[in-house]
Coordinates of C-alpha atoms in Angstrom, one line a residue:
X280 CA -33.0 -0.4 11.5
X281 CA -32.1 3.4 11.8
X282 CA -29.9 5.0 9.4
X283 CA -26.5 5.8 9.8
X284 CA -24.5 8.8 8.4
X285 CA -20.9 8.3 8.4
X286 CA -18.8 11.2 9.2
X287 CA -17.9 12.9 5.5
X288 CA -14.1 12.4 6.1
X289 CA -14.4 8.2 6.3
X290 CA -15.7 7.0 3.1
X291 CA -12.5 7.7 1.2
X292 CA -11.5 7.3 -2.1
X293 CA -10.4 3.1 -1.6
X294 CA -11.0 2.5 1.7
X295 CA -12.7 4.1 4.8
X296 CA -10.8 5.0 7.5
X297 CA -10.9 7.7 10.6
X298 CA -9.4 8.2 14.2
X299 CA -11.0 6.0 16.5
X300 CA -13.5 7.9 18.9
X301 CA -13.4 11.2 16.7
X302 CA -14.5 10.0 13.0
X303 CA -14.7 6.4 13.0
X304 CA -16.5 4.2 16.0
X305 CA -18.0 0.7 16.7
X306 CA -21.4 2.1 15.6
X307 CA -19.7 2.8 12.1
X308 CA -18.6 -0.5 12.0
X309 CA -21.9 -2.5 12.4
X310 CA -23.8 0.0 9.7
X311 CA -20.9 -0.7 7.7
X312 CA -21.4 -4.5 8.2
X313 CA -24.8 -4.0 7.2
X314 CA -24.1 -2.2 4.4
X315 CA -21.8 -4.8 3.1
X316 CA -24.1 -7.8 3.7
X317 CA -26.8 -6.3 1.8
X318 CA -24.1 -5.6 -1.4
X319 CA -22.9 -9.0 -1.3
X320 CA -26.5 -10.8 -0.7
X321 CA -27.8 -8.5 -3.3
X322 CA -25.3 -9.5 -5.5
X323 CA -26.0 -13.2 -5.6
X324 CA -23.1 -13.7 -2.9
X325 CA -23.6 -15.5 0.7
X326 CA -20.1 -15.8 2.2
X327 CA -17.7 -12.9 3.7
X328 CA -14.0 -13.1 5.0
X329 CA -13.2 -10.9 7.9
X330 CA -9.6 -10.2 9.9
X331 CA -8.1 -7.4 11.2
X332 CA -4.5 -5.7 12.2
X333 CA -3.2 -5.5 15.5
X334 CA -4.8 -2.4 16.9
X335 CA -6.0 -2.1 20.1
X336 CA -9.3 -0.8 18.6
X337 CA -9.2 -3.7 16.2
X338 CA -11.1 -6.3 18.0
X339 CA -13.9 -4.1 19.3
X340 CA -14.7 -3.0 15.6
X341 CA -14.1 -6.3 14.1
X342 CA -17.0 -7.5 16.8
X343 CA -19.1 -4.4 15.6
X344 CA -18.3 -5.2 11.9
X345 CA -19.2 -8.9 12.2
X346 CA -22.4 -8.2 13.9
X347 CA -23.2 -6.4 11.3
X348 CA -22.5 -8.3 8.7
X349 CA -24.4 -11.2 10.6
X350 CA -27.5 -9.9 10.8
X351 CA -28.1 -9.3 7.5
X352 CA -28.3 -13.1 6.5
X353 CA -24.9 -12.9 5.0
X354 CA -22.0 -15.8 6.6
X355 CA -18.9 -14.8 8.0
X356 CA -15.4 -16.8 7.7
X357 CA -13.6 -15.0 10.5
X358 CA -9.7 -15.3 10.1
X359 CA -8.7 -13.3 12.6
X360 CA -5.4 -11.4 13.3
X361 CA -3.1 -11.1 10.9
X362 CA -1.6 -9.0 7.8
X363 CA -4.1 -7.8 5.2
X364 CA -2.9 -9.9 2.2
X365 CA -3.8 -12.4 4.8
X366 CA -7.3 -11.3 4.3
X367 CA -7.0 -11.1 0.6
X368 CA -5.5 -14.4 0.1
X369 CA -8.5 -16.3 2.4
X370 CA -11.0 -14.8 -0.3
X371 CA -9.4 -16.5 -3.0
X372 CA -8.3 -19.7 -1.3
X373 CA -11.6 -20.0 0.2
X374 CA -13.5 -18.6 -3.0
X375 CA -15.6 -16.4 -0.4
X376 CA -17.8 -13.3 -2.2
X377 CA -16.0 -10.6 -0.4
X378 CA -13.8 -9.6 2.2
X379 CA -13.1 -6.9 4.7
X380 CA -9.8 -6.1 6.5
X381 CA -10.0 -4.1 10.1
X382 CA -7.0 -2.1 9.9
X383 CA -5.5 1.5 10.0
X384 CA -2.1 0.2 8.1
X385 CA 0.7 3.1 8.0
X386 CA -1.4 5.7 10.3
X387 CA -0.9 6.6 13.5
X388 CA -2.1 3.7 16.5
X389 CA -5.4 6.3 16.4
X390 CA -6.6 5.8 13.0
X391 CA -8.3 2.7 11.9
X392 CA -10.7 1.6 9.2
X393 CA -11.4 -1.3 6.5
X394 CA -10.2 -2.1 3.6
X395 CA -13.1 -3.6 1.4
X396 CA -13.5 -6.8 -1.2
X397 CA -16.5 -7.5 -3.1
X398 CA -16.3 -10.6 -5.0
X399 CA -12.4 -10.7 -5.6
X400 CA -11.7 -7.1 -6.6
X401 CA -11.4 -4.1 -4.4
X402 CA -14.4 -2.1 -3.2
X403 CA -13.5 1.6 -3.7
X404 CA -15.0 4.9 -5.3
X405 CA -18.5 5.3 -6.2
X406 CA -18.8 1.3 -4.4
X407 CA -18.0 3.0 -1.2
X408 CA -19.9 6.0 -2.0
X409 CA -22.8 3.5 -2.3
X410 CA -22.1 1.7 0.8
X411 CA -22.7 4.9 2.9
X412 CA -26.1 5.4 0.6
X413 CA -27.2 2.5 1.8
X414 CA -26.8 3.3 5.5
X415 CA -27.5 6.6 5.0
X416 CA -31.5 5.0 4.2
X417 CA -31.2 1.6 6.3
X418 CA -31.7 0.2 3.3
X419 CA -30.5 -3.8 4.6
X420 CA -31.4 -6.9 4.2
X421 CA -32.5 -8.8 7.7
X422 CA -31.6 -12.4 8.2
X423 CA -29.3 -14.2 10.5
X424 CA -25.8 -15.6 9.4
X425 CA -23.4 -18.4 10.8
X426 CA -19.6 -17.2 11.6
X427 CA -17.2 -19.6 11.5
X428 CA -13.6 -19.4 12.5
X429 CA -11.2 -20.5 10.1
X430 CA -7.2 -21.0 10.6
X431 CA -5.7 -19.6 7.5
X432 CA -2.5 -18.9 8.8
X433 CA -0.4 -22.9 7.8
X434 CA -2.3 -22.3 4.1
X435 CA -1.1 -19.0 4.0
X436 CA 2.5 -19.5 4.8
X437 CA 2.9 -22.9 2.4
X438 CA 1.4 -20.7 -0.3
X439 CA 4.3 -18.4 0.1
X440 CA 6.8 -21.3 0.4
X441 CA 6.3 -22.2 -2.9
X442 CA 7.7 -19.3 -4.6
X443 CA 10.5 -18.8 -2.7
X444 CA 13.5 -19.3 -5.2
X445 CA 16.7 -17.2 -4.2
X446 CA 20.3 -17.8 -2.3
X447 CA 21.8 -17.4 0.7
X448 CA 21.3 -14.1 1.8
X449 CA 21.7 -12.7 5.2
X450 CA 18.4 -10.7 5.8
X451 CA 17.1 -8.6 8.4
X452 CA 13.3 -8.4 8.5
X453 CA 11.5 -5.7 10.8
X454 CA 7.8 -5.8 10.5
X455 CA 7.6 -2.4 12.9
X456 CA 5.5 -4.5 15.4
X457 CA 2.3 -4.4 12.7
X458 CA 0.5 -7.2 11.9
X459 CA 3.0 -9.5 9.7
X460 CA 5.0 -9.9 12.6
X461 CA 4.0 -13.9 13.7
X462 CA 3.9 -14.7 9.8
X463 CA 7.5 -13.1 9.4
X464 CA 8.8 -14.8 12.1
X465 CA 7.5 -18.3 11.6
X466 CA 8.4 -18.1 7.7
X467 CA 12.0 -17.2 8.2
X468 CA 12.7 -20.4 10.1
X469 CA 12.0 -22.4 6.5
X470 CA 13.9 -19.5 4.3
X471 CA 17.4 -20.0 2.5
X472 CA 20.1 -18.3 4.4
X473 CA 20.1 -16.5 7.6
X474 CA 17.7 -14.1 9.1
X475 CA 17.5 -11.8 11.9
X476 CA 13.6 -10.3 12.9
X477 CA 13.4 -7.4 14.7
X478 CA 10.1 -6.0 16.4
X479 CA 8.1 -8.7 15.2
X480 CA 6.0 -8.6 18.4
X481 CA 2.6 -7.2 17.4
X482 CA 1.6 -4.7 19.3
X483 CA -1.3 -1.8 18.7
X484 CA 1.5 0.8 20.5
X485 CA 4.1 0.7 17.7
X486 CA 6.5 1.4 20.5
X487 CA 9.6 1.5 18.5
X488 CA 9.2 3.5 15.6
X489 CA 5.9 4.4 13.2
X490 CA 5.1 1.3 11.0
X491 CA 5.6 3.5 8.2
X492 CA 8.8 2.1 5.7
X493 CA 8.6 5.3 3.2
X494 CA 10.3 7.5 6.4
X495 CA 13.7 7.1 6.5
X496 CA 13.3 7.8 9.7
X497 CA 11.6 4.6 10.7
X498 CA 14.2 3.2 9.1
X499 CA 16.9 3.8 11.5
X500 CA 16.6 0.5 13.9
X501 CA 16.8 -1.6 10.5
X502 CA 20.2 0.4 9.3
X503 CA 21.6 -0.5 12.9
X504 CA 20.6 -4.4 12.5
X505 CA 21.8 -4.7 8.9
X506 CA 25.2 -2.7 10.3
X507 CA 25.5 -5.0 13.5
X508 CA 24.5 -8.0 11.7
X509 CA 26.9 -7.5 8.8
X510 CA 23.6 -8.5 7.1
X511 CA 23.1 -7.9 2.7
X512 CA 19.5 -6.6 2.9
X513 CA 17.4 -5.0 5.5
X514 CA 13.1 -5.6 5.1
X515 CA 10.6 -3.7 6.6
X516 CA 6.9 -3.3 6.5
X517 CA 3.8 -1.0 7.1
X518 CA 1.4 -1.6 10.1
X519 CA -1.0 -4.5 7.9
X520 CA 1.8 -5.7 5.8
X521 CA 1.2 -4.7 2.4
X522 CA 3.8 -2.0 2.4
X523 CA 7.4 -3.2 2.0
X524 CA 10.5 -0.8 2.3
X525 CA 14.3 -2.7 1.6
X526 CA 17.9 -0.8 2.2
X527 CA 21.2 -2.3 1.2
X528 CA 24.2 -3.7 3.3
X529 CA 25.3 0.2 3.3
X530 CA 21.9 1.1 4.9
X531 CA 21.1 3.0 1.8
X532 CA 17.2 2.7 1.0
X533 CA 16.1 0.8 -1.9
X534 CA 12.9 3.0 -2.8
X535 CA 9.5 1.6 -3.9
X536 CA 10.2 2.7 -7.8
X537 CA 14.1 1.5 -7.4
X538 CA 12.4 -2.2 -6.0
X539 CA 10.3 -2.0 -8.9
X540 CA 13.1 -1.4 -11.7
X541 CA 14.8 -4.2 -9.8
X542 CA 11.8 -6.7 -9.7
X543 CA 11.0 -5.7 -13.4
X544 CA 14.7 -6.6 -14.3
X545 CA 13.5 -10.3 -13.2
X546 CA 10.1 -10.4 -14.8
X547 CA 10.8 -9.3 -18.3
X548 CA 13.2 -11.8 -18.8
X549 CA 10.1 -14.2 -18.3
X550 CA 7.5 -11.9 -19.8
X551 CA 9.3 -10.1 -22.3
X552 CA 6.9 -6.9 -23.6
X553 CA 4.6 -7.5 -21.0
X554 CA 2.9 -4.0 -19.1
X555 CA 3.9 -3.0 -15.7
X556 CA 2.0 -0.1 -13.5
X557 CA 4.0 2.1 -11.4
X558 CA 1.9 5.7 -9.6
X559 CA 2.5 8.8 -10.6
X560 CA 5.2 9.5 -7.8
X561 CA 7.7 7.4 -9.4
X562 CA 10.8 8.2 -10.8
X563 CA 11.5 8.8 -14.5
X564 CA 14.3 6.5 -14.2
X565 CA 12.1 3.3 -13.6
X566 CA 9.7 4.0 -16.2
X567 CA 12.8 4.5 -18.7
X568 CA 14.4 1.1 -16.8
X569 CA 11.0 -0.9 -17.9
X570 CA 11.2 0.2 -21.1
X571 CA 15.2 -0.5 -21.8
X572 CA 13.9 -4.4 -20.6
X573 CA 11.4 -4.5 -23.0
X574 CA 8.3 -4.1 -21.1
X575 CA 5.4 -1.8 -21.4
X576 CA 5.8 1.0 -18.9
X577 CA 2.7 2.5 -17.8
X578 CA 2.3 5.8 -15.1
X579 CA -1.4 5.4 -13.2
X580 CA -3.3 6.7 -10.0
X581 CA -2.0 6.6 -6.4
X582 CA -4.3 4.1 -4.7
X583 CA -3.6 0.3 -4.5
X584 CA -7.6 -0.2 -5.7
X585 CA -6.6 2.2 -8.6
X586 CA -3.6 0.2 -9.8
X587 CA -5.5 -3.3 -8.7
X588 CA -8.1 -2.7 -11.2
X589 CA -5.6 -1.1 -13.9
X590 CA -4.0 -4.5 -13.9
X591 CA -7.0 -6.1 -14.4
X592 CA -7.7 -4.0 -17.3
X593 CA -4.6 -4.1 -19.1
X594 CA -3.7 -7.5 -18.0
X595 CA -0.7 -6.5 -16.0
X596 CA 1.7 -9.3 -14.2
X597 CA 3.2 -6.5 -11.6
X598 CA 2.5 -3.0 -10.6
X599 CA 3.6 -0.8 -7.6
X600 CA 3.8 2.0 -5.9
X601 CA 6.5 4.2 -4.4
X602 CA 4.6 3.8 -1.2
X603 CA 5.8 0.1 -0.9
X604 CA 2.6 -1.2 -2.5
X605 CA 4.1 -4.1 -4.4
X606 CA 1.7 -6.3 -6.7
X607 CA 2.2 -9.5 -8.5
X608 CA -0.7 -10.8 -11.1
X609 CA 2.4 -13.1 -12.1
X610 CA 2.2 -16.6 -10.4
X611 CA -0.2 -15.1 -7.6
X612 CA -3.6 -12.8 -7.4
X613 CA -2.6 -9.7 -8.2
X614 CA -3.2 -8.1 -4.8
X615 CA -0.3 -5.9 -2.6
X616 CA 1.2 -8.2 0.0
X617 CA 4.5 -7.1 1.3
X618 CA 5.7 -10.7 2.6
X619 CA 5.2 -12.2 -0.4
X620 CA 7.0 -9.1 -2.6
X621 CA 9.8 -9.6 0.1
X622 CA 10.3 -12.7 -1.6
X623 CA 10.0 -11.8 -5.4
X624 CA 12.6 -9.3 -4.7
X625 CA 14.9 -11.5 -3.1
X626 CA 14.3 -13.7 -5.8
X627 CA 14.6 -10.8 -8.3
X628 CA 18.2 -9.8 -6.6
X629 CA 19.1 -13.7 -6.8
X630 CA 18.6 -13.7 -10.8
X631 CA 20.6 -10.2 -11.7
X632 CA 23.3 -11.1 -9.5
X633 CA 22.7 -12.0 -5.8
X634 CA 24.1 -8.2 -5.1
X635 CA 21.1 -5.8 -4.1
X636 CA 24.4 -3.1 -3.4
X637 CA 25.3 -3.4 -6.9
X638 CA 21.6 -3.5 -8.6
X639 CA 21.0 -0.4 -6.6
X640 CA 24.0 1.5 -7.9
X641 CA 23.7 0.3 -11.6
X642 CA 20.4 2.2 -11.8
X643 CA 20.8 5.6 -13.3
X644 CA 21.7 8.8 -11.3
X645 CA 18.8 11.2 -10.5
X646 CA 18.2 14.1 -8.0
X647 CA 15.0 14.3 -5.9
X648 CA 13.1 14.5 -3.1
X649 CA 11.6 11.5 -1.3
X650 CA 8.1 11.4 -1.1
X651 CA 7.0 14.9 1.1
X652 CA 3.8 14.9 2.9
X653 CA 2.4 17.7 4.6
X654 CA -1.0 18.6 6.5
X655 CA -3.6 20.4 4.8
X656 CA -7.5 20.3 5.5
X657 CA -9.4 17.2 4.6
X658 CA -11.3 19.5 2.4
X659 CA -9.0 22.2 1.6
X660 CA -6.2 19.7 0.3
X661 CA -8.4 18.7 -2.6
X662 CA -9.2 22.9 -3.6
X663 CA -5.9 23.5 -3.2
X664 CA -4.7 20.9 -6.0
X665 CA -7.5 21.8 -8.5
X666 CA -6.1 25.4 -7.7
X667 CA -3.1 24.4 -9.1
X668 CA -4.0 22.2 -11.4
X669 CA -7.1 25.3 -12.8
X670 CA -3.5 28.2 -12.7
X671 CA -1.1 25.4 -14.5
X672 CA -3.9 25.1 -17.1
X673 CA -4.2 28.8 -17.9
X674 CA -0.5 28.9 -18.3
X675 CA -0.4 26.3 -21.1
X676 CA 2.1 23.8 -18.6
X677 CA 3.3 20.6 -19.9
X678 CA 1.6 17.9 -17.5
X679 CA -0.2 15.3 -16.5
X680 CA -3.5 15.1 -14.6
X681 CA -3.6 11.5 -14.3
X682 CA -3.9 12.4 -10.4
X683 CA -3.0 15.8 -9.3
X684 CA -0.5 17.1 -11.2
X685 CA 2.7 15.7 -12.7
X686 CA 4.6 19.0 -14.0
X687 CA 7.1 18.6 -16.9
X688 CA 10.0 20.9 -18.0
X689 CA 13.4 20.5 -19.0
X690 CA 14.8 20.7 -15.9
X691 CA 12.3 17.4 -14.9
X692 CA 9.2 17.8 -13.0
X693 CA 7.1 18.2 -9.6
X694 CA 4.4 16.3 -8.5
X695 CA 1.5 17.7 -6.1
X696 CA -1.5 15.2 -5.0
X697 CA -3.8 14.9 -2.5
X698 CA -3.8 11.9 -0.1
X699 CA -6.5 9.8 -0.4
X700 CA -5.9 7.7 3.1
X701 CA -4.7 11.1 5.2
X702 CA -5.2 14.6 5.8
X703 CA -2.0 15.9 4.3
X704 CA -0.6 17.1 0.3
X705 CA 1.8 14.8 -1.6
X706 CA 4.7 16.7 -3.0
X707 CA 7.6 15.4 -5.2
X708 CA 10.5 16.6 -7.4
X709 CA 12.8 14.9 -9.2
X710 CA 15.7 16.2 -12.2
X711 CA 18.8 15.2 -13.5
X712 CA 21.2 18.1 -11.7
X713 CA 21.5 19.5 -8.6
X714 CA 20.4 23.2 -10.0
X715 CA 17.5 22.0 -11.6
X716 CA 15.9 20.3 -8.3
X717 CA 15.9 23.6 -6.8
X718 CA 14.1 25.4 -10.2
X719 CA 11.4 22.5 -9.7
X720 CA 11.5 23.2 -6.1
X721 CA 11.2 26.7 -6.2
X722 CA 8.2 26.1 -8.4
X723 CA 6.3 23.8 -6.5
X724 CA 6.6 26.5 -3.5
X725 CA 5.5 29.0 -5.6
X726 CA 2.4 27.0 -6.7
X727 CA 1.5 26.2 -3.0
X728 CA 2.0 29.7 -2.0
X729 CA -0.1 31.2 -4.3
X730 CA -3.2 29.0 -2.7
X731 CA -1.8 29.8 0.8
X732 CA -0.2 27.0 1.6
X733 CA 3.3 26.8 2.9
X734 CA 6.1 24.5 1.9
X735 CA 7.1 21.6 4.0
X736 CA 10.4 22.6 5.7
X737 CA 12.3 19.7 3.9
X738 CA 11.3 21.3 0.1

């Protein structure tokens, strides 16, 4: 075996990913594979779940992957196309020692990667550090493993099914054309109520909008269906499904933190005092919300492996993200899949109501920006944040580091991260008046523009 160095932009923080003939490419794959086998084999472990998206890459570094993975002795339950929390779900249902997902989930059809289990917890940090140390030296096991293809799908969608507990809605579901289109539209058909599904073709060409539900923008197709349908909620979902975005009947969007308050609003009435994780881009209002219930509201890393193995720790039943990352310990495995958060929520809305109009306007008034992200440098993005972070310091600031910076001050605060999954700086603001969003505003700017940077146009 030769060694392998992956280009230093993949191996990211929890995941690797790369644009397909530029950073990331078949050869990648199989080292990867390799690399895998020899963790898992190493670690007492024989048996690997594999799938991937619906990116027309996909198969061709699924085959790579596999190979890989093969020849290392290691076996290989092959699921095949589907969502991500497809993936996750076959590696507890089939009690496999690891996992790997082919996908490049919100990013543009270029991009693609993997998403990583070993044993039944996200591989991610210094684990996928050590993955590329391992190629680096060729350091793998040799040995020749069976693949077997197993149907997951019927399993997968009766294991949904059985916590499906809310009224009869009118819902309009778009899964963008990404990977949870066939599961979508075959689980609607057994649903309560009616439902409409839009672009639930799969198709690597996203040709109707960017499988991205934190843009509004992709949003727009969904605001038309829920208007033409005279529909109460409006679904969609990322590229691999484990990114869920919701608007009301009024096409107003229901944002990852406001989903969150809502879902908690259910849960602590059956876990009072229990913990729930939201990221460090959410709003104040949801962490005050969770602790109004009763709960245990606690601010974490950006990252779904970050807040998968903060639940663990702290024993959480639910955590999210404002990305959409929705994840329920409670009554399932604690992993992000979008479908089945679709279905808590609607079951959430059912409990407080049946109205998600009316949940969404009880919750308290606040003033911000959605989530902004803007390019910087793969490299650059990270300087520029400890830049900040190193002036914000000096200046005695009121903040959190947590990841990046979360900047407090009586008019609210500002938020400024670096991506983990994309080239680009994650900005937010939020306060409690018009005037002081554009104090926090005018700071942030400030604080980029004394590193170089330039604002995004919509700060």
């Amino acid at each position: 075996m030769t060694a392998h160095n992956f280009h230093q932009t993949v191996l990211r923080e929890y995941d690797v990913r790369g644009i397909v003939g530029d950073t990331i490419a078949e050869a990648d794959a199989a080292a990867l594979g390799r690399a895998i086998g020899t963790t898992v084999l190493r670690s007492g472990g024989s048996r690997v779940c594999v799938g991937y998206d619906g990116r027309l890459s996909s198969p061709g570094l699924c085959d790579a992957l596999t190979e890989g993975l093969l020849s290392t002795g290691v076996d290989v339950d092959m699921i095949g196309l589907g969502p991500t929390p497809t993936l996750y779900y076959s590696v507890f249902e089939l009690d496999a020692d690891g996992g790997v997902m082919i996908t490049g989930s919100h990013n543009p059809p270029d991009y693609n990667g993997f998403k990583i289990m070993l044993g039944k917890k996200p591989c991610f940090g210094e684990a996928i550090q050590a993955l590329g140390a391992l190629a680096r030296a060729a350091d793998y096991e040799v040995g020749k493993g069976t693949l077997t293809e197993i149907d997951i799908f019927d399993r997968y969608l009766e294991r949904l099914m059985r916590d499906v507990d809310f009224g009869q809605f009118k819902v309009v579901w778009d899964p963008a054309n990404g990977a949870a289109g066939d599961v979508i539209t075959t689980l609607v058909k057994r649903l309560p109520g009616e439902h409409i599904v839009i672009n639930g073709e799969i198709d690597g060409t996203f040709p109707n909008h960017h499988a991205d539900p934190t843009v509004e923008a992709n949003l727009e197709q969904l605001k038309e269906a829920v208007a033409e349908h005279g529909a109460d909620i409006g679904l969609s979902f990322d590229g691999d499904g484990d990114r869920i975005g919701a608007i009301d009947r009024e096409g107003r969007v229901v944002w990852g933190d406001q989903m969150l308050a809502i879902m908690a609003g259910d849960l602590l009435k059956t876990l009072p005092g229990a913990s729930i994780i939201a990221d460090v881009k959410a709003s104040q209002v949801l962490f005050d919300r969770i602790e109004e219930l009763g709960g245990n509201p606690v601010m974490w890393k950006t990252g779904h492996s970050l807040i998968k193995e903060k639940m663990v720790d702290l024993g959480a039943p639910l955590a999210g993200e404002m990305s959409g990352h929705i994840f329920y310990k409670h009554k399932f495995y604690g992993h992000d899949d979008a479908v089945y958060a679709g279905i808590r929520f609607l079951n959430a809305i059912t409990v407080q109501g049946g109205d998600l109009h009316a949940l969404k306007s009880g919750l308290p008034a606040a003033v911000n920006t959605p989530e902004l992200r803007f390019d910087c440098d793969e490299v650059r993005k990270f300087e520029v944040v400890n830049e900040v972070k190193a002036r914000l310091l000096a200046e005695g600031a009121n903040m959190s580091t947590i990841d990046g910076v979360r900047v407090l001050t009586d008019d609210g605060w500002w938020l400024l991260r670096a991506s983990n999954t994309q080239a680009v700086l994650v900005a937010r603001c939020e306060s409690s008046t018009d005037e002081g969003l554009q104090r926090l505003k005018g700071a942030l700017v400030d604080a980029l523009a004394q590193s170089g940077v330039d604002a995004p146009a919509d700060l």
